[in-house]
Amino acid sequence: MELIFLGTASAIPSKFRNHSAIALKAFGEVFLFDCGEGTQRQMVKLKLSPMKINKIFITHLHGDHILGIPGIIQSLGFRGRTENLKVYGPPGTSFVINSMMNFGYFNLQFEIEVHEIKSGIIIDEEDYRIECVKTNHSIPNYSYSIVEKKRPRFLKDKAVALGIKPGPDYGKLHRGLNVEVNGRIIKPEQVLGKPRKGIKIVYSGDTSPTDGLIDLAKDADILIHESTFQADNADKAKETLHSTSYDAATVAKKAKVKKLFLTHISTRYKKSLELENSAREIFKNSVVAEDLMVIKVK
Amino acid sequence: MELIFLGTASAIPSKFRNHSAIALKAFGEVFLFDCGEGTQRQMVKLKLSPMKINKIFITHLHGDHILGIPGIIQSLGFRGRTENLKVYGPPGTSFVINSMMNFGYFNLQFEIEVHEIKSGIIIDEEDYRIECVKTNHSIPNYSYSIVEKKRPRFLKDKAVALGIKPGPDYGKLHRGLNVEVNGRIIKPEQVLGKPRKGIKIVYSGDTSPTDGLIDLAKDADILIHESTFQADNADKAKETLHSTSYDAATVAKKAKVKKLFLTHISTRYKKSLELENSAREIFKNSVVAEDLMVIKVK
């Protein structure tokens, strides 16, 4: 699994930070979380083709989180994509995507499936589950969790003892399906180990700290939380319904996550060290995300 | 006068080239010619505030020339702009700009005045004139010329001899207005020198080479011409209604311009030298434009 910070700025980009976008390569797919202006060029810099994007998840409909979408869509048309693109976002997303279809001359050979979300599980696949919760911003914002459904180990010794031959039956049992061997029904639990916890990644979007996000992020391996402001700018954060580095670190601590990445950094912070240190006063394993940072997640 | 190349890529951006945009600081204004995705961040890199943009001129409605506009508009709203923004572009521009107004949540305290253009003079101010001509691309594309109206020298000796006192009357005469001095009408031509040629800059947008553009660029100080392809890719240029470096240089030569800048460079050309040299075979004063290049024009 690979987590890629494409853009880590807040409303105004800087020389070093592009508008918000995070790519996640996982489960044979590429997900994009938010897609600020210039995201396609950030992808070019990392040689990550937009053709590989399967699903885009939008936290909220502020420009710095969505204005890269028309460029991605038009580039996909230009490159001849035929596979549908799925876009998930708050109510209003359909209207915005439809408006983006009026953006000059271009041809698409694929459909854009828009899913307007509400809090709860929005995708439940064999390998992963994606859940979202509405958090606290000036306009509706949703935070997302991505949870890997990690299969228990396949206990080959037990399978052999039960007379099951190596081959497709092993795969079926590992995927949770019964098989019939010499007239007997073998159930998965007869050949599988204990349940295993899969990787969990949570992304806040724009929000002031909320209990809903703490619940969503419970025991996550990685929490990516906005930190528009540093700890000493709490009033400004409160006023604009954003978070400080303290807020983000407190959410990380309460949710007992393993690692915190701070993102959506205001242009007023030229260097990351002070911001990072202020978060570490509350939650030690805090890192300020930088553009084009690639994190291997195991 | 300052000419600023903000983006010099063609349809796909590269690590080194952003999508098309050129800023011109002149006559106390800032003009933007085309505005591809990511233009606002390119401006940030040069500390050029979008608040200073007075007019945007669009050559054509392909995404790589317009997708930076919503970001600029929303940023202007965010920064509290109140001055109207003028946008000039081909028929269809109003529809596109109106669609951009449906892009999520934002507030504007200013109006966007859209002017859909046709070939001819589109702006005729005291200090400058802007003219456009429809050229030859897969969709309607307009090339623009910006011509400085340079005032003749003010001949102070003659003014003194005519009994005109230094003060507002000097300014009026220099601006072409009659003044009355001791009951006599003094005409500007009595105190002004010979007509002087002002600076002329021409920008092609996307086009295959056309006579209309040669006429528009006649004797220009600077011609900025697209060169999506190098000379050896003439078939591809013809097929896509773009130009090669030879085409651009030939237009420059025929129009007898002083200097040619090549832009809109395909990602296939990693280095500029070969492209530049191929243009120089036809027109010696050719330069490949690079992102964030700033040219003082005198």
Coordinates of C-alpha atoms in Angstrom, one line a residue, chain A residues 78, chain B residues 5-14 17-22 33-34 36 59-60 62-66 137-138 141 203-208 224-230 240-245 248 261-269 275 287-291:
Chain A
F78 CA -7.5 13.1 -24.2
Chain B
F5 CA 5.8 33.2 -19.2
L6 CA 3.8 31.5 -16.5
G7 CA 3.2 28.2 -18.4
T8 CA 4.7 26.9 -21.6
A9 CA 3.4 23.3 -21.9
S10 CA 1.0 21.9 -24.4
A11 CA -2.0 19.7 -23.5
I12 CA -0.1 17.6 -20.9
P13 CA 2.0 19.5 -18.3
S14 CA 5.5 18.3 -17.4
R17 CA 6.3 23.2 -17.9
N18 CA 2.9 24.2 -16.6
H19 CA -0.2 24.7 -18.8
S20 CA -0.4 27.8 -21.0
A21 CA -0.5 31.3 -19.4
I22 CA 1.4 34.5 -20.2
F33 CA -3.2 35.6 -22.0
D34 CA -4.7 32.2 -21.5
G36 CA -4.3 26.9 -17.8
T59 CA -7.3 32.3 -27.2
H60 CA -9.6 29.2 -27.3
H62 CA -9.4 24.0 -24.7
G63 CA -8.8 22.9 -21.1
D64 CA -5.1 23.6 -21.1
H65 CA -5.8 27.2 -21.8
I66 CA -8.7 27.9 -19.4
H137 CA -7.2 25.3 -35.0
S138 CA -9.6 22.4 -34.4
N141 CA -8.8 30.2 -31.8
Y203 CA 0.5 35.9 -29.2
S204 CA -0.7 33.1 -31.4
G205 CA -2.6 30.7 -29.1
D206 CA -3.0 27.3 -30.8
T207 CA -2.9 27.4 -34.6
S208 CA -1.3 26.0 -37.7
I224 CA 5.0 34.4 -29.1
H225 CA 4.1 31.5 -31.4
E226 CA 3.1 28.0 -30.4
S227 CA 5.5 25.3 -31.4
T228 CA 3.9 22.1 -30.1
F229 CA 6.2 20.1 -32.4
Q230 CA 9.8 20.2 -33.7
T240 CA -3.6 18.3 -35.1
L241 CA -3.7 21.9 -36.5
H242 CA -0.6 22.9 -34.5
S243 CA 2.7 24.4 -35.6
T244 CA 6.3 23.1 -35.7
S245 CA 9.3 25.2 -34.8
A248 CA 6.6 29.4 -36.2
F261 CA 9.4 33.1 -28.5
L262 CA 8.3 29.5 -29.0
T263 CA 5.8 28.1 -26.5
H264 CA 3.2 25.4 -26.0
I265 CA 5.9 22.8 -26.2
S266 CA 5.0 19.1 -26.3
T267 CA 6.2 16.9 -23.4
R268 CA 8.2 14.8 -25.9
Y269 CA 10.8 17.5 -26.0
L275 CA 13.9 22.9 -30.8
V287 CA 14.1 31.5 -28.2
V288 CA 12.2 28.7 -26.5
A289 CA 10.1 30.1 -23.7
E290 CA 10.6 28.5 -20.3
D291 CA 8.2 28.6 -17.3

